[in-house]
Coordinates of N, CA and C in Angstrom, one line a residue:
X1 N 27.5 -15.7 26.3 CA 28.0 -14.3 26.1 C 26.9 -13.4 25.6
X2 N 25.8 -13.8 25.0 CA 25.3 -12.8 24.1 C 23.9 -12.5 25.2
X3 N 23.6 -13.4 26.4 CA 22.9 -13.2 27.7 C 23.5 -12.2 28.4
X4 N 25.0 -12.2 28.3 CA 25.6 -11.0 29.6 C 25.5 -9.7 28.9
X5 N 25.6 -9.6 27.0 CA 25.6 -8.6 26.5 C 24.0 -7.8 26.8
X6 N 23.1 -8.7 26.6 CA 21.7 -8.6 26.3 C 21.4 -7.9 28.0
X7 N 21.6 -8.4 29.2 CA 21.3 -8.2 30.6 C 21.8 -6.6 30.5
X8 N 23.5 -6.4 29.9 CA 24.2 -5.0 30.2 C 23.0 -3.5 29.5
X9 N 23.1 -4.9 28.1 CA 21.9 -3.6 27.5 C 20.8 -3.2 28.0
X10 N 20.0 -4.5 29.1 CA 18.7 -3.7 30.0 C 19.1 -2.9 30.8
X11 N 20.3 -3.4 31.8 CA 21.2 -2.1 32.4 C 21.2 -0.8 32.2
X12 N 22.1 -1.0 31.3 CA 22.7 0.2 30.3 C 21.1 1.2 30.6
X13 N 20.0 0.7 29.8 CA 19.1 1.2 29.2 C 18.2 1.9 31.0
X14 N 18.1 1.0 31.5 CA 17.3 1.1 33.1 C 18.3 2.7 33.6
X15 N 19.5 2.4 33.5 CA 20.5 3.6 34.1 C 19.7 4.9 33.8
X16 N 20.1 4.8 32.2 CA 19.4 6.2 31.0 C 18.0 6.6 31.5
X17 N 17.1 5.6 31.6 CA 15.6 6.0 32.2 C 15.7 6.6 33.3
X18 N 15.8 6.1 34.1 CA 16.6 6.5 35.8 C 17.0 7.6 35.8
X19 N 17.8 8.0 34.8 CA 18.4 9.5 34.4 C 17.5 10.5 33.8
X20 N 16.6 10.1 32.8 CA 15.6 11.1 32.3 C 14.7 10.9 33.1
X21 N 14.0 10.3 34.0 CA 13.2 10.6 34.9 C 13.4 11.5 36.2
X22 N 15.1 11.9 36.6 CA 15.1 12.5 37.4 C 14.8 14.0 36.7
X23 N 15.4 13.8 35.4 CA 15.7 15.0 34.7 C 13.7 15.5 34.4
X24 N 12.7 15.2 34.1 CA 11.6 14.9 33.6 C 10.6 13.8 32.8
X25 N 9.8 13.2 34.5 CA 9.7 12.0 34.5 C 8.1 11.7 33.5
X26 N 7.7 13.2 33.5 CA 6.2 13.3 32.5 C 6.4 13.4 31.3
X27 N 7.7 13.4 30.8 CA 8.1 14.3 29.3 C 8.0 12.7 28.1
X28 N 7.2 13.1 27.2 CA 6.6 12.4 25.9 C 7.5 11.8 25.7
X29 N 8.6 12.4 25.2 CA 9.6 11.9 24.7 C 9.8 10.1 25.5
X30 N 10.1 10.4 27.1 CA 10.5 9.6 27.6 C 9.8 8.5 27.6
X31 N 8.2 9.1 27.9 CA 7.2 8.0 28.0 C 7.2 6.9 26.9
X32 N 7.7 7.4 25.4 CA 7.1 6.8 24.5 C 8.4 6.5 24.0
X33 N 9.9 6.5 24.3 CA 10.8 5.8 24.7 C 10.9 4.8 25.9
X34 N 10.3 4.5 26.5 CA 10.3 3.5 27.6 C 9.2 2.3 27.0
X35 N 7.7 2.9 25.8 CA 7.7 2.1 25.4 C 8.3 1.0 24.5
X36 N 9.0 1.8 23.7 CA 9.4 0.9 22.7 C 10.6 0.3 23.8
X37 N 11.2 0.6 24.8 CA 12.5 -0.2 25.5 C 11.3 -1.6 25.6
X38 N 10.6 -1.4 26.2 CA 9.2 -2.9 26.8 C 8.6 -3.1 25.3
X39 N 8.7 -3.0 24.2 CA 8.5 -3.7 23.6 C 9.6 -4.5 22.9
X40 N 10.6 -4.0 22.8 CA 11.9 -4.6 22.6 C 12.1 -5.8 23.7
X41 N 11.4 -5.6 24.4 CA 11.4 -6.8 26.0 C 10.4 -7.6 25.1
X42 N 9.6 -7.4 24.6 CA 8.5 -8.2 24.2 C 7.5 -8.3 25.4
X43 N 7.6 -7.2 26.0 CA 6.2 -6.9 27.1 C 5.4 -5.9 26.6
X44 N 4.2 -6.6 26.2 CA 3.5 -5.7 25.0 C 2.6 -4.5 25.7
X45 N 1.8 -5.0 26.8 CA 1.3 -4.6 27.1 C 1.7 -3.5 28.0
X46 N 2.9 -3.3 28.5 CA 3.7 -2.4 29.1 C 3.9 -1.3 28.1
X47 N 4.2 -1.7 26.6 CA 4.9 -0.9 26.1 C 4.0 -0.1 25.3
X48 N 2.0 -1.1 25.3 CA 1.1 -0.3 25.3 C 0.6 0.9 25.8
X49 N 0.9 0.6 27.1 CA 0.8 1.5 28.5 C 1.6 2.8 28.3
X50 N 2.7 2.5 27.7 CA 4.1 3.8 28.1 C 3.5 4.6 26.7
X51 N 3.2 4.1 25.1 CA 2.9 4.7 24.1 C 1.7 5.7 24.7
X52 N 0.9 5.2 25.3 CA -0.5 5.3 25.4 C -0.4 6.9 27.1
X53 N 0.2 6.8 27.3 CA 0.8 7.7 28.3 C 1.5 8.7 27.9
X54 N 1.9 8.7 26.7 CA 3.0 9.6 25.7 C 1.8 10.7 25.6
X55 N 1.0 9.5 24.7 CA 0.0 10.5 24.0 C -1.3 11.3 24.9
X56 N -1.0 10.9 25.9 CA -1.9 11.6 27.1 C -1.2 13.1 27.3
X57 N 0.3 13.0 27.2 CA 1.3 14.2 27.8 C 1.1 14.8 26.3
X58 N 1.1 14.5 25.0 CA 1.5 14.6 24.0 C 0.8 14.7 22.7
X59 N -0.8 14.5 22.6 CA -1.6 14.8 21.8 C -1.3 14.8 20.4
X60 N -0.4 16.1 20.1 CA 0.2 15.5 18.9 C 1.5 14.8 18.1
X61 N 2.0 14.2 19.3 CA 3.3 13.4 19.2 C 3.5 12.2 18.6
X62 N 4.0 12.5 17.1 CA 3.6 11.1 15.9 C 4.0 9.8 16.4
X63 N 4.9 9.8 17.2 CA 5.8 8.6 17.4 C 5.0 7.6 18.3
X64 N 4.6 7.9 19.2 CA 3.5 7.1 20.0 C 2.3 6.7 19.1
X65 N 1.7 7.5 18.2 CA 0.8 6.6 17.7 C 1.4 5.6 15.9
X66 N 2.7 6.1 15.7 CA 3.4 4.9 15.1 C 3.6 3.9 15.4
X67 N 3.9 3.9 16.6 CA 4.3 2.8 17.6 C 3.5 1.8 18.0
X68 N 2.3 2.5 18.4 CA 0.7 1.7 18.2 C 0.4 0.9 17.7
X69 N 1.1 1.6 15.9 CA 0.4 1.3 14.9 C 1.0 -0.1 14.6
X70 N 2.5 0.1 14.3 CA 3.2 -1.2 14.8 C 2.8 -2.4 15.8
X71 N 3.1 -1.8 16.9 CA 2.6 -2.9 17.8 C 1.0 -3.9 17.7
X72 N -0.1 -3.3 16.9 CA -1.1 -3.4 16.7 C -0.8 -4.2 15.3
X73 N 0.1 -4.0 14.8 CA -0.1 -4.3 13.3 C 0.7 -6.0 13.7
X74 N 1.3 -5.9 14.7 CA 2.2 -7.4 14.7 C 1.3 -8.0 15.7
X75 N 0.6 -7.4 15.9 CA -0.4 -8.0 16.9 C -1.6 -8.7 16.3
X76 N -1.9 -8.6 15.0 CA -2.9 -8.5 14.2 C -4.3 -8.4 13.9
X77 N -3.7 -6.5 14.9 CA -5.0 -5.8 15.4 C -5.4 -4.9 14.7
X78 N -5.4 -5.1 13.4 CA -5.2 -4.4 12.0 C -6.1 -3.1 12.0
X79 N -7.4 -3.0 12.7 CA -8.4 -1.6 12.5 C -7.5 -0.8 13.3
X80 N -7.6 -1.2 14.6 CA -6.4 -0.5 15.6 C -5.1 0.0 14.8
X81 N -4.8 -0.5 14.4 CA -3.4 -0.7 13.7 C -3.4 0.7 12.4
X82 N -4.7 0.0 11.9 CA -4.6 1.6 10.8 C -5.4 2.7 11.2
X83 N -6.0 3.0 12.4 CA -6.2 4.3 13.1 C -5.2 4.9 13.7
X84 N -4.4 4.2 13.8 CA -2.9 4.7 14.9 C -2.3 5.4 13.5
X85 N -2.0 4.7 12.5 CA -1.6 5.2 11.3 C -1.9 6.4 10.5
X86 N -3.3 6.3 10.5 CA -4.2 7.4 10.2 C -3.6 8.4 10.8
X87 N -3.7 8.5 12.2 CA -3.8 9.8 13.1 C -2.5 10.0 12.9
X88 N -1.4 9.2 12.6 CA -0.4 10.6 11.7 C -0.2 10.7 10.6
X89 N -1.2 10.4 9.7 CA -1.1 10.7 8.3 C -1.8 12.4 8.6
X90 N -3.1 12.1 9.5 CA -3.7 13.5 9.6 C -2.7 14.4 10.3
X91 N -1.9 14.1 11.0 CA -0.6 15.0 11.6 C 0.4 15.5 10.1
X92 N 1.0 15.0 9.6 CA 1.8 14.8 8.7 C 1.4 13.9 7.6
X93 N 0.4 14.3 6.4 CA 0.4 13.7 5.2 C 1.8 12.9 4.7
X94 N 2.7 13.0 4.4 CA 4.2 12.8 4.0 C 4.6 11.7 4.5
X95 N 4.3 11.3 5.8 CA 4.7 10.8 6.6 C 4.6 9.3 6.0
X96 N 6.1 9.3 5.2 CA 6.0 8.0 4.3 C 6.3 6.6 5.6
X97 N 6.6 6.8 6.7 CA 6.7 5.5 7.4 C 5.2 5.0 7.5
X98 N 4.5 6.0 8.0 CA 2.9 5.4 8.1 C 2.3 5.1 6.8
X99 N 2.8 5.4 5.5 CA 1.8 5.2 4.7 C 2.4 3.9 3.8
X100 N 3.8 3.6 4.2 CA 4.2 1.9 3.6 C 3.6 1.0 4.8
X101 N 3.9 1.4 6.3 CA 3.4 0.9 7.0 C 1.7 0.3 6.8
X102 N 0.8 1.6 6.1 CA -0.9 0.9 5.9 C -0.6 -0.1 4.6
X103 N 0.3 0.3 4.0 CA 0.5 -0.4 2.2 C 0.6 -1.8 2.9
X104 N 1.6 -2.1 4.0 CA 1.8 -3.9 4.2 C 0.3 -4.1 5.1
X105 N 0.0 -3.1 6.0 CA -1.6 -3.6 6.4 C -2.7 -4.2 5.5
X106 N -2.5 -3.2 4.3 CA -3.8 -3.6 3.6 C -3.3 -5.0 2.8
X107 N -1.6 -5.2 2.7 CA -1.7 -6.6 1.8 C -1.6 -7.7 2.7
X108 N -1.5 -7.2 4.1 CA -1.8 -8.1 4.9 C -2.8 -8.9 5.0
X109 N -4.2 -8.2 4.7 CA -5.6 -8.3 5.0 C -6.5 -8.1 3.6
X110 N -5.4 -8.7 2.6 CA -6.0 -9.1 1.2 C -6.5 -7.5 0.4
X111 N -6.0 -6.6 1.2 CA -6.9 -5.5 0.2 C -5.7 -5.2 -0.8
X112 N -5.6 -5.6 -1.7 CA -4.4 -5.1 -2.7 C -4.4 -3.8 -3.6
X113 N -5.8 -3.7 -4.1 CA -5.3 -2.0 -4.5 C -5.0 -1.1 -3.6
X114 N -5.4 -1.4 -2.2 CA -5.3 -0.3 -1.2 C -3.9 -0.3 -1.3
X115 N -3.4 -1.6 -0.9 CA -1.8 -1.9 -1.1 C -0.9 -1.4 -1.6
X116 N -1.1 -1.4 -3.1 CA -0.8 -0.5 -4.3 C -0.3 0.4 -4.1
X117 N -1.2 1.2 -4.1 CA -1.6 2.4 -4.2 C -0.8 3.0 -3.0
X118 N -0.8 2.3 -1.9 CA 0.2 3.0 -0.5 C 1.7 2.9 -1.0
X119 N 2.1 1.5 -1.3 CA 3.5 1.1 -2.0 C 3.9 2.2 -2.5
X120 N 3.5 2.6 -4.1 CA 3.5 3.7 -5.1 C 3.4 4.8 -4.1
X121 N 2.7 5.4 -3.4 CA 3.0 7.0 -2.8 C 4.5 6.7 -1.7
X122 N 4.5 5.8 -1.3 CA 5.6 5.6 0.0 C 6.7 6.0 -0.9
X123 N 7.0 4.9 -2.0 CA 7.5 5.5 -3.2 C 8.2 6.9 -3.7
X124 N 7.1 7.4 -3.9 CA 7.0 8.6 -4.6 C 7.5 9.2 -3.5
X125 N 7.3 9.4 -2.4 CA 7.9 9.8 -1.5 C 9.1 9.8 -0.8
X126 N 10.0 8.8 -0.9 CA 11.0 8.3 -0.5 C 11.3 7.3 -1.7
X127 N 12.4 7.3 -2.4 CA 12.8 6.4 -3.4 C 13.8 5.3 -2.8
X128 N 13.8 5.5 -1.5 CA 14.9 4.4 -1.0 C 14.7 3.0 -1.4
X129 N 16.2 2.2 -0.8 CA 15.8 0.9 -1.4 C 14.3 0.0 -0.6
X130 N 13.8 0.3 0.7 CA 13.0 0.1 1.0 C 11.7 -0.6 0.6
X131 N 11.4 0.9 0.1 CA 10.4 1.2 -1.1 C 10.3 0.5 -2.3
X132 N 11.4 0.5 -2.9 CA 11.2 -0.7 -3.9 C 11.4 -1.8 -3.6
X133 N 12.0 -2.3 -2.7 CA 12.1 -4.0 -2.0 C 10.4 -4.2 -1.6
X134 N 9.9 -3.4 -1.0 CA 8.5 -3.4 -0.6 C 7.4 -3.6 -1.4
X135 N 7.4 -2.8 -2.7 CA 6.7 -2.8 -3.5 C 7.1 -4.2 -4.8
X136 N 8.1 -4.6 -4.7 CA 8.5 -5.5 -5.6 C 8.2 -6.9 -5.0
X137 N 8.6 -6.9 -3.7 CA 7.9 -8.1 -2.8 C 6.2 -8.0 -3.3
X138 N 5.5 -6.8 -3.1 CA 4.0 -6.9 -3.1 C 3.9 -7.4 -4.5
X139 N 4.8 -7.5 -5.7 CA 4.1 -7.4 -7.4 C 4.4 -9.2 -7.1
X140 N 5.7 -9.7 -5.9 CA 6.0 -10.8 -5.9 C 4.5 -11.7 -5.8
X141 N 3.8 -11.3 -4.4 CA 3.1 -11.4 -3.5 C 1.3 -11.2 -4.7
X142 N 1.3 -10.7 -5.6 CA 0.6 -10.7 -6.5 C 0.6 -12.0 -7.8
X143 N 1.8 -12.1 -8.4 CA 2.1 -13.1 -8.8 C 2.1 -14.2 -8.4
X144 N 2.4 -14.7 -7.2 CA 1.7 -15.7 -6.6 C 0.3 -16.4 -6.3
X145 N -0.2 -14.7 -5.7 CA -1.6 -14.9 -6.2 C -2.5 -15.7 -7.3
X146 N -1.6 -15.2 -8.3 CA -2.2 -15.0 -9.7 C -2.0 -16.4 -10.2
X147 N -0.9 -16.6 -10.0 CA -0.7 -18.3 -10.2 C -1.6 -19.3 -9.7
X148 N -2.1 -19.3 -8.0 CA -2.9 -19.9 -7.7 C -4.0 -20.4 -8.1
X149 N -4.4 -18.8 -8.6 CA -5.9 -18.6 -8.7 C -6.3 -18.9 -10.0
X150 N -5.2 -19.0 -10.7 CA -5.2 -18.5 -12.3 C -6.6 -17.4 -12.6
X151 N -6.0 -16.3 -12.0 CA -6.1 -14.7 -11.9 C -5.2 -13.8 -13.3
X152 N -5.5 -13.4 -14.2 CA -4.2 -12.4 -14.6 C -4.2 -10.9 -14.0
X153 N -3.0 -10.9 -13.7 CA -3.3 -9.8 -12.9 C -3.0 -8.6 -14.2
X154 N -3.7 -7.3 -13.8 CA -4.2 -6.6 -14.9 C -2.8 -4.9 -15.0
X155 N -2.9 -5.6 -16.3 CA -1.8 -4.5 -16.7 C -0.3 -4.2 -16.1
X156 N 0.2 -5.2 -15.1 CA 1.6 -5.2 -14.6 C 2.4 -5.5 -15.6
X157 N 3.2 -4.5 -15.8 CA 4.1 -5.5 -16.4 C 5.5 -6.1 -15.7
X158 N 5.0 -7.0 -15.0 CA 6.1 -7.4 -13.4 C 7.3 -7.5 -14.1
X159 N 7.2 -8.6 -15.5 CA 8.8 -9.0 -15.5 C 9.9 -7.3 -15.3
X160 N 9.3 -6.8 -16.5 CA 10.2 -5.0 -16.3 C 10.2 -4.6 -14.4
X161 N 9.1 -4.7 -13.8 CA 9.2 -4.1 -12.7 C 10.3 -5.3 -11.9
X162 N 10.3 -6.3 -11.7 CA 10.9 -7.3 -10.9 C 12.4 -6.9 -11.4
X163 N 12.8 -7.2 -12.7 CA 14.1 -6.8 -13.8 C 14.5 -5.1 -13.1
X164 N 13.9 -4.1 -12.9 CA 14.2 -3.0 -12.7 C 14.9 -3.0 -11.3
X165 N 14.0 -3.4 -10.0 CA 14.0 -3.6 -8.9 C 15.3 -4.3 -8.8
X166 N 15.5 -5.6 -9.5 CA 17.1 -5.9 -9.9 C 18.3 -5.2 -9.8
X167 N 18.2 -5.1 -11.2 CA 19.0 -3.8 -11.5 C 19.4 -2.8 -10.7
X168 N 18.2 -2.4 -9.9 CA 18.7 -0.9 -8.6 C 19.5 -2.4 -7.4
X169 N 19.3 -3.3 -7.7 CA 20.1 -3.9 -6.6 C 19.4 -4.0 -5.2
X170 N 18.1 -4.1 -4.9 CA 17.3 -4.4 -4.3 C 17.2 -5.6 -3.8
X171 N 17.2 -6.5 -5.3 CA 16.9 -8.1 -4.6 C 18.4 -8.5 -4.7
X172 N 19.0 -8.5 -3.7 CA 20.5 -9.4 -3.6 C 19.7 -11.0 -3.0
X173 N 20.7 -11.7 -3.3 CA 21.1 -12.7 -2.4 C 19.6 -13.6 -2.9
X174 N 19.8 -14.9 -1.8 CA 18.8 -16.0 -1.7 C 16.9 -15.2 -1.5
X175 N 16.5 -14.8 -1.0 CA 15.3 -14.2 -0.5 C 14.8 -13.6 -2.2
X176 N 15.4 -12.8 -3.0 CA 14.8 -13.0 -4.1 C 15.1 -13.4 -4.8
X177 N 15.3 -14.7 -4.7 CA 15.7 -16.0 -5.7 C 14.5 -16.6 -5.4
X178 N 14.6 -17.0 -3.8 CA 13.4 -17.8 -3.4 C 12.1 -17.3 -4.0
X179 N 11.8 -16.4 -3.8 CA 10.7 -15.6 -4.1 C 10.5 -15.3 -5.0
X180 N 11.2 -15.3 -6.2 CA 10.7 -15.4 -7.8 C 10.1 -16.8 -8.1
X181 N 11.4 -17.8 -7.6 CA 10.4 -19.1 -8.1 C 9.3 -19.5 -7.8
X182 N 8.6 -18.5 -7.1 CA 7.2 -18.5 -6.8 C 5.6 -19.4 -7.8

């Protein structure tokens, strides 16, 4: 069943392209909608192609080089990854998707104050539950550290921050259960 749903949705989706291409087959929008359809295929390099064609039509069109930045960042093509990011922070400072997006780059790739520091503004920027799931995972993701290493980590005071993030109802369920007993 969930093969005949999955086939309808390439369908479905092939029709709609088919349709914006008759309508305007150069237009940004579409190009860098056809990427993300191929990377939802898991054809990366297709859906490199389609982003990468956006921003030929589209120069300053954020979404193509988010999309980059993503694709690049699951790719773990991390410089790539935070230049794509970059070039819309320089479009749009604010632009809190790109700047939690570099916060999980940089804890990706061990830089943790950079981490920080992006977490807290994405934050400040957006108070959604996101944001704090994000940054509470990273104090998780520190504390582990810290245990390893027998590191103290300097000036957190996690238990309040983990207890807060609680509280707003953030950590439901098994995932931060598992992840405290860290």
């Amino acid at each position: 069943m969930r093969n005949h749903a999955q086939s309808f949705k390439q369908f479905e989706a092939a029709a709609y392209f088919e349709l914006a291409n008759q309508i305007d087959s150069n237009s940004a929008v579409i190009l860098n909608a056809r990427g993300v359809y191929y990377l939802e295929q898991n054809e990366y390099i297709k859906a490199e192609e389609y982003y990468k064609k956006a921003l030929l039509k589209a120069p300053l069109f954020q979404y193509p080089y988010r999309n980059l930045g993503d694709l690049y960042l699951g790719s773990k093509r991390f410089i790539e990854s935070e230049e794509m990011f970059k070039i819309v922070l320089k479009l749009d400072s604010m632009n809190e998707y790109s700047i939690s997006s570099l916060a999980t780059l940089y804890l990706k790739t061990n830089q943790y104050t950079k981490s920080e520091t992006y977490y807290v503004k994405a934050l400040k920027i957006d108070s959604s539950a996101i944001n704090f799931n994000n940054l509470g995972f990273f104090y998780l993701k520190l504390k582990s550290i810290s245990k390893r290493n027998n590191i103290l980590l300097k000036q957190y005071n996690l238990i309040q921050v983990l207890l807060l993030c609680q509280i707003l109802g953030i950590f439901k369920g098994t995932r931060f259960n598992e992840a405290n007993k860290i």
